[in-house]
CSV table of C-alpha atoms in Angstrom, one decimal:
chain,number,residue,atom,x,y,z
P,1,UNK,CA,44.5,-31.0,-39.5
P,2,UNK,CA,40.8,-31.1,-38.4
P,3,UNK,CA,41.6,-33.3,-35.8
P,4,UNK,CA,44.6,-32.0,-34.6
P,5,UNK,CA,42.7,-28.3,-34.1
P,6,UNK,CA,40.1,-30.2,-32.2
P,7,UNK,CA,42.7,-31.6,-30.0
P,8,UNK,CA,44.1,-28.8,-29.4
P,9,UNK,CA,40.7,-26.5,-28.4
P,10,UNK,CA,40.4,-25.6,-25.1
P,11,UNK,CA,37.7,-27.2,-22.8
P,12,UNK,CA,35.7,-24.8,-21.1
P,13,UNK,CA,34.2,-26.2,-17.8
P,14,UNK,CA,31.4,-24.0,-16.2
P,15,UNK,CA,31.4,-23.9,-12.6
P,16,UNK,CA,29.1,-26.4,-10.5
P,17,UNK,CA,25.5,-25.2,-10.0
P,18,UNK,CA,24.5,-25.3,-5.7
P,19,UNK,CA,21.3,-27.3,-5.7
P,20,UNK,CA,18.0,-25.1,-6.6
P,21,UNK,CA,16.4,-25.9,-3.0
P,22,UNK,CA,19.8,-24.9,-1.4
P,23,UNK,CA,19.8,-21.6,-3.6
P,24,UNK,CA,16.1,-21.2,-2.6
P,25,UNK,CA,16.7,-21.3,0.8
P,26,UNK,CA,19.1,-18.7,1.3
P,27,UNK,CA,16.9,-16.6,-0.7
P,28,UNK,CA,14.6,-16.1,1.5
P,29,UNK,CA,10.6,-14.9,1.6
P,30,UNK,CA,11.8,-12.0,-0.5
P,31,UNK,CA,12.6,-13.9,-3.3
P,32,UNK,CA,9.0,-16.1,-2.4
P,33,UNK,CA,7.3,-13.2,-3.0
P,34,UNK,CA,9.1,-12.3,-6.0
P,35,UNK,CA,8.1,-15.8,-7.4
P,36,UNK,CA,4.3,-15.2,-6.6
P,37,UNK,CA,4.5,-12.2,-8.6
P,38,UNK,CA,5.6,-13.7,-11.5
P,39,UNK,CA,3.6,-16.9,-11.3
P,40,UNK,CA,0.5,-14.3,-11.3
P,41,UNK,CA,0.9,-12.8,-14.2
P,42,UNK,CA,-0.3,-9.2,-14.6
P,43,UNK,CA,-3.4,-9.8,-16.8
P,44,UNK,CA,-4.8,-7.1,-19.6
P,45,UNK,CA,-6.9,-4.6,-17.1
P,46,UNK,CA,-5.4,-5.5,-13.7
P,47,UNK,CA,-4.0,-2.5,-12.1
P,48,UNK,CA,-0.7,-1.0,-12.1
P,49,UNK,CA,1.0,-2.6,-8.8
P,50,UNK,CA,-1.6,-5.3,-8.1
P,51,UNK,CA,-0.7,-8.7,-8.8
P,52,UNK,CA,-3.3,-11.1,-10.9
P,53,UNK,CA,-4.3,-14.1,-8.7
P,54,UNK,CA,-6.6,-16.7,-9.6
P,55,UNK,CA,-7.6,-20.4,-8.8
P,56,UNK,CA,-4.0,-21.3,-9.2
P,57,UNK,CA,-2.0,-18.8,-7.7
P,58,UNK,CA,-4.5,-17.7,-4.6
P,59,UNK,CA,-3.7,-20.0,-2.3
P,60,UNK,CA,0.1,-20.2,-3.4
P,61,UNK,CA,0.6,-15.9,-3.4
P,62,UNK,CA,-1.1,-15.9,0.3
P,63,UNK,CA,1.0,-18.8,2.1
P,64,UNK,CA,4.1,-16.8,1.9
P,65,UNK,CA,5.4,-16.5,5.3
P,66,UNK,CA,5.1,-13.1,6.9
P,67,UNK,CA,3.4,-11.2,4.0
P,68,UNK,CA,0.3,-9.5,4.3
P,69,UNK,CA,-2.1,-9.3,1.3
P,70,UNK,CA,-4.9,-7.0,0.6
P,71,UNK,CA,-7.1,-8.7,-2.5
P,72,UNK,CA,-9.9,-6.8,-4.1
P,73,UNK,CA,-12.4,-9.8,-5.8
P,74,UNK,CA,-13.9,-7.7,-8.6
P,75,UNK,CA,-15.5,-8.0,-12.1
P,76,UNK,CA,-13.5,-8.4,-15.2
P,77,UNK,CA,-11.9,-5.0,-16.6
P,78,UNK,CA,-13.5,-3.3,-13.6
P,79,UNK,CA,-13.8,0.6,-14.2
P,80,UNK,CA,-15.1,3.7,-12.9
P,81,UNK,CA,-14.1,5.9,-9.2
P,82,UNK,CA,-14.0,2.7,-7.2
P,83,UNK,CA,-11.3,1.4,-9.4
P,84,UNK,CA,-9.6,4.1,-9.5
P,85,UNK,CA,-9.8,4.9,-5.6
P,86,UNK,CA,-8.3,0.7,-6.1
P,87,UNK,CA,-5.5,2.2,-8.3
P,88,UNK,CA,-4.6,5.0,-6.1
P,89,UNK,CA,-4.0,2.0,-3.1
P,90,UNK,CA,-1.8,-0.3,-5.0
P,91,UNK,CA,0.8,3.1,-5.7
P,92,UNK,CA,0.7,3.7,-2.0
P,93,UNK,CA,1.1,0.4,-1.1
P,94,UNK,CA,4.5,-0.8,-3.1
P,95,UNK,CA,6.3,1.2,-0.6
P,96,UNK,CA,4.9,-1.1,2.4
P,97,UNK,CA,7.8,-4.2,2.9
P,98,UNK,CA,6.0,-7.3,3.0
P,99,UNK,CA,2.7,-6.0,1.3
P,100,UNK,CA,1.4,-7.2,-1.5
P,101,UNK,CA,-2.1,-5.9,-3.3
P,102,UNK,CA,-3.7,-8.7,-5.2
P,103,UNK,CA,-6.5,-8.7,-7.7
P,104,UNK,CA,-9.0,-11.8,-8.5
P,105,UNK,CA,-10.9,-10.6,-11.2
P,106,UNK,CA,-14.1,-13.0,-11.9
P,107,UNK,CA,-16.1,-13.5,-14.9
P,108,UNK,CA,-19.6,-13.3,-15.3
P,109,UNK,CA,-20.4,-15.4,-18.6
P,110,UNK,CA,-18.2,-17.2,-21.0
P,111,UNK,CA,-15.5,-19.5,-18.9
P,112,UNK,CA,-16.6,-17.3,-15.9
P,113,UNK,CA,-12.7,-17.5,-14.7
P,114,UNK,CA,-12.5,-17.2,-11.0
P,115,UNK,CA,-16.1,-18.1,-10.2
P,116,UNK,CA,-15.3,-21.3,-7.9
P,117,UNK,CA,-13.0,-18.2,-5.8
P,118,UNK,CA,-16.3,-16.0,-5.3
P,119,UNK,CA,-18.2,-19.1,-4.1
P,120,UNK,CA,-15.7,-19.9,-2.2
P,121,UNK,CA,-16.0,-16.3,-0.2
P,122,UNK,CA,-19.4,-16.7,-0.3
P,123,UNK,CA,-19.8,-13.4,-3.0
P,124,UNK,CA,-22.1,-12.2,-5.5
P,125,UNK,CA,-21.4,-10.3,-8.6
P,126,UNK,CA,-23.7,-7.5,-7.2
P,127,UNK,CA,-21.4,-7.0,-3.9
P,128,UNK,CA,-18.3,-6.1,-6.0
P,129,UNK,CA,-15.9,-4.6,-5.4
P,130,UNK,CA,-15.1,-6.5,-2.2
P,131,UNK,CA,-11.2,-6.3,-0.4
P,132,UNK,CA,-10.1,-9.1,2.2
P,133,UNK,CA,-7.0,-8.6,4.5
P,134,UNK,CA,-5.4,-11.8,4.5
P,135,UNK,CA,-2.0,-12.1,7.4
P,136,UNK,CA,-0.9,-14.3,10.4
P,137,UNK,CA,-4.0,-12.9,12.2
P,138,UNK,CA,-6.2,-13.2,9.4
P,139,UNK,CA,-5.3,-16.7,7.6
P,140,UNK,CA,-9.0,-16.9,6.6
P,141,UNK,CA,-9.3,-13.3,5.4
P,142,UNK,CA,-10.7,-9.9,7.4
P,143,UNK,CA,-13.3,-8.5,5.1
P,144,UNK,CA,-13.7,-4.7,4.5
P,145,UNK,CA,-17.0,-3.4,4.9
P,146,UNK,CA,-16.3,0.5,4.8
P,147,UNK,CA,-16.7,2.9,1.8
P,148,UNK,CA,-14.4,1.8,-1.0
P,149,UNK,CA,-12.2,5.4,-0.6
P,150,UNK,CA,-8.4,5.1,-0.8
P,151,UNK,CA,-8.7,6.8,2.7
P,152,UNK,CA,-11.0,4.9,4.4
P,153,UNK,CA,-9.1,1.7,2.9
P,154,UNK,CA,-5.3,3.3,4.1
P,155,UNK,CA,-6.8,4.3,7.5
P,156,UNK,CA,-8.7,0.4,7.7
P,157,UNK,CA,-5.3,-1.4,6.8
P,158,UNK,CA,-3.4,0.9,9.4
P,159,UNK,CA,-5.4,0.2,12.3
P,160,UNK,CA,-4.8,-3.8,11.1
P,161,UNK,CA,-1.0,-3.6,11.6
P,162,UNK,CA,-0.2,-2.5,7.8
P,163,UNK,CA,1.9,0.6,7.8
P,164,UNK,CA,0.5,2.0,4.7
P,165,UNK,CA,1.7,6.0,4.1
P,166,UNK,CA,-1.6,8.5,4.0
P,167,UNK,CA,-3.2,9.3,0.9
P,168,UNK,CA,-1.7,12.5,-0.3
P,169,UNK,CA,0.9,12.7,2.8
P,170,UNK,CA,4.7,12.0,3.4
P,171,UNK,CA,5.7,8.7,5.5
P,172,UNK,CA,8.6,9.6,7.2
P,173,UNK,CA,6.9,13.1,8.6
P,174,UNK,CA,3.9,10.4,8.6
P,175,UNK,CA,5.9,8.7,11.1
P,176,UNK,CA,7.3,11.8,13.1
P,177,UNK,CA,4.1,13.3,13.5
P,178,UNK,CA,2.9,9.6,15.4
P,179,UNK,CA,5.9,9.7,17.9
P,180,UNK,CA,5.7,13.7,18.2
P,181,UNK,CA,1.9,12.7,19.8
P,182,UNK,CA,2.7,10.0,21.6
P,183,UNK,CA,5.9,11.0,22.9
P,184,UNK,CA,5.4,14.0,25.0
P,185,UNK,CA,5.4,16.5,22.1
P,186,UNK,CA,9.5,15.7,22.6
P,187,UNK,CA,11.4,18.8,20.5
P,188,UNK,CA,13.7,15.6,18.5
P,189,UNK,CA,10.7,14.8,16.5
P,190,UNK,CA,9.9,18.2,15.8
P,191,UNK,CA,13.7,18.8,15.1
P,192,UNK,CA,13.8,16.2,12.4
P,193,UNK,CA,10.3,17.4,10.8
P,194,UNK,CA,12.3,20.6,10.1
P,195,UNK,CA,15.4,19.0,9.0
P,196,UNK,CA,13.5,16.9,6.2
P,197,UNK,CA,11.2,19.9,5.3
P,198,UNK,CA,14.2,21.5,4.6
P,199,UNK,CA,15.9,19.5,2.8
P,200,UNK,CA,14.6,16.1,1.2
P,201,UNK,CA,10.7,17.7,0.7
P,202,UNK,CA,11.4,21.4,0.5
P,203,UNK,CA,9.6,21.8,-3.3
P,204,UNK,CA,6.3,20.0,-1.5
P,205,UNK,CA,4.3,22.4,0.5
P,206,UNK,CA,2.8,19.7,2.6
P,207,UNK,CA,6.4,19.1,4.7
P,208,UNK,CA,5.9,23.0,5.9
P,209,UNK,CA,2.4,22.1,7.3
P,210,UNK,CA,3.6,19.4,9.5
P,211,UNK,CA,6.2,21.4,11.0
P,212,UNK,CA,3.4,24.3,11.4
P,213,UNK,CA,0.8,21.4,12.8
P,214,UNK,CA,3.6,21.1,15.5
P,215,UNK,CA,4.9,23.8,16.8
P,216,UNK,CA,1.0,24.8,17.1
P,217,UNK,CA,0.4,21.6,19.6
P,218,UNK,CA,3.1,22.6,21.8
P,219,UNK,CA,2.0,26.1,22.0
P,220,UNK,CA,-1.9,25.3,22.3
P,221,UNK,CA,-2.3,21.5,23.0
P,222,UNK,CA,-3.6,18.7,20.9
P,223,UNK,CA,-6.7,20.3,20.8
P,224,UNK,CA,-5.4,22.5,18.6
P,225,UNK,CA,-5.9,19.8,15.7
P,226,UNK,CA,-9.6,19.3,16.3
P,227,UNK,CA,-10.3,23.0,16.2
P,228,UNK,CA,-8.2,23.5,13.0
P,229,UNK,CA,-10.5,20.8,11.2
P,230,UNK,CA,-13.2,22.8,12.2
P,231,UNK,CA,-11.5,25.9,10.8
P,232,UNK,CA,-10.3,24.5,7.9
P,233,UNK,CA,-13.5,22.7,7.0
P,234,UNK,CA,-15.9,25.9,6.9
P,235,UNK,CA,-13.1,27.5,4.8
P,236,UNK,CA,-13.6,24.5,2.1
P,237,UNK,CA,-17.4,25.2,2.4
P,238,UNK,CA,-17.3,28.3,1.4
P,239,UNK,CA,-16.4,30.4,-2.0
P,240,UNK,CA,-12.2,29.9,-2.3
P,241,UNK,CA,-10.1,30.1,-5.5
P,242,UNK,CA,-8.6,27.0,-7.1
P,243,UNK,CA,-5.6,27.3,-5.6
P,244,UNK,CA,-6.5,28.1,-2.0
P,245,UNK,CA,-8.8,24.6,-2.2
P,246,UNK,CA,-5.9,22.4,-3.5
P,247,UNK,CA,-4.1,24.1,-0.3
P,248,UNK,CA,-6.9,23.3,2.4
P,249,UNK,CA,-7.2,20.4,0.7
P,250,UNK,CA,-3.6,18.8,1.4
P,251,UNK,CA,-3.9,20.7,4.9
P,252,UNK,CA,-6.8,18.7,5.8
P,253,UNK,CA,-4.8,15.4,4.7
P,254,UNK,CA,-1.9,16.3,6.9
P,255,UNK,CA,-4.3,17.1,10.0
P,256,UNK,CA,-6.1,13.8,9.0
P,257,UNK,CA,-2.0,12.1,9.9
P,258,UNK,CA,-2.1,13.9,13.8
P,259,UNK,CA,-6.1,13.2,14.4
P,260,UNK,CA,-5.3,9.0,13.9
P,261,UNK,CA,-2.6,8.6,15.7
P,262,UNK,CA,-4.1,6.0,17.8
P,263,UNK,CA,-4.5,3.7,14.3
P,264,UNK,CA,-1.0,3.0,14.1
């Protein structure tokens, strides 16, 4: 009976598997990068949205075809404001396609992981943190040499062909507010800055300052934005509640957008 029920089993047959180089290839560089990723596994203390490299996966991570990479070579479990002004780039940046924010983090005693990279770049544990640009036009890496401030960084990897958002500003009006300048001051742009203040950002007060920035240029010129700076700077100077700070505060971001419009 045993045999009989055996005989009479059905035979599943699973479906032939395409060769793994032919699914590779279709994938794509997307699927590369994904790959990195996972081959550099996110250590203990490496920050949210970076991606751990070391001796193993440096090389690998930055030959991915069209991908730029922005690697900060740091201490082990780094800490303090430059980290975090490091954290505060690696949020912005996973919106950016064909980004990727990579951190080598290098030991000082014990195995002293990563040490051979730090040579290799020709670093000391005292100039830490340090950030490369690695792309097409940088295969050998474009070393930062600015204040480490998430601003200075953003603005730094704009002017280098990566379209990073502003710290503390919206991309799209970003975006709007860089073709508004360098389009005539057209009314379209200026249009669609309304339309998304209006509806997609309407709970953040920031959208209504672009739209204000605006329609003040085409009533006054783009000189306007210089002498708002001014304005708004000797209002931060000077004894203003709280509130009215965080306000001239995200003012001063958006006018920061309009003033470097010739990074992008």
């Amino acid at each position: 009976q045993v045999e009989a029920a055996e005989r009479a089993a059905p035979v599943c047959l699973r479906p032939a598997q395409p060769p793994a180089s032919r699914t590779m290839g279709r994938a794509g560089p997307l699927l590369a990068a994904l790959a990195a990723a996972l081959l550099a596994q996110v250590a203990e203390g490496t920050a949210q949205g970076a991606v751990k490299l070391d001796n193993y996966t440096f090389d690998k991570a930055l030959s991915i075809p069209g991908f730029s990479h922005l690697v900060k070579f740091d201490r082990s479990y780094a800490y303090g404001e430059k980290e975090d002004e490091f954290k505060t780039i690696c949020k912005l940046a996973h919106t950016v396609p064909k980004f990727l924010v990579g951190e080598v983090p290098v030991q000082e005693y014990g195995e002293k992981e990563n040490d051979d990279l730090k040579d290799r770049f020709g670093l000391t544990q005292a100039d830490f943190p340090v950030y490369f640009l690695f792309n097409e036009a940088n295969k050998k890496g474009l070393k930062y040499s600015g204040d480490v401030k998430a601003t200075e960084l953003v603005a730094w990897l704009r002017r280098n062909q990566v379209r990073m958002p502003s710290v503390g500003t919206i991309d799209e009006l970003d975006q709007l507010a860089v073709q508004f300048l360098k389009e005539g001051l057209a009314d379209a742009h200026l249009q669609s800055a309304k339309k998304l203040a209006e509806d997609q950002y309407s709970t953040d007060r920031k959208s209504g300052m672009y739209v204000k920035i605006m329609q003040k240029i085409k009533e006054k010129g783009e000189s306007y934005v210089a002498s708002e700076v001014d304005r708004v700077t000797k209002i931060l100077q000077g004894k203003i509640s709280v509130e009215k700070k965080a306000e001239m505060e995200d003012k001063m971001k958006v006018l920061g957008v309009f003033a470097s419009k010739d990074e992008l």
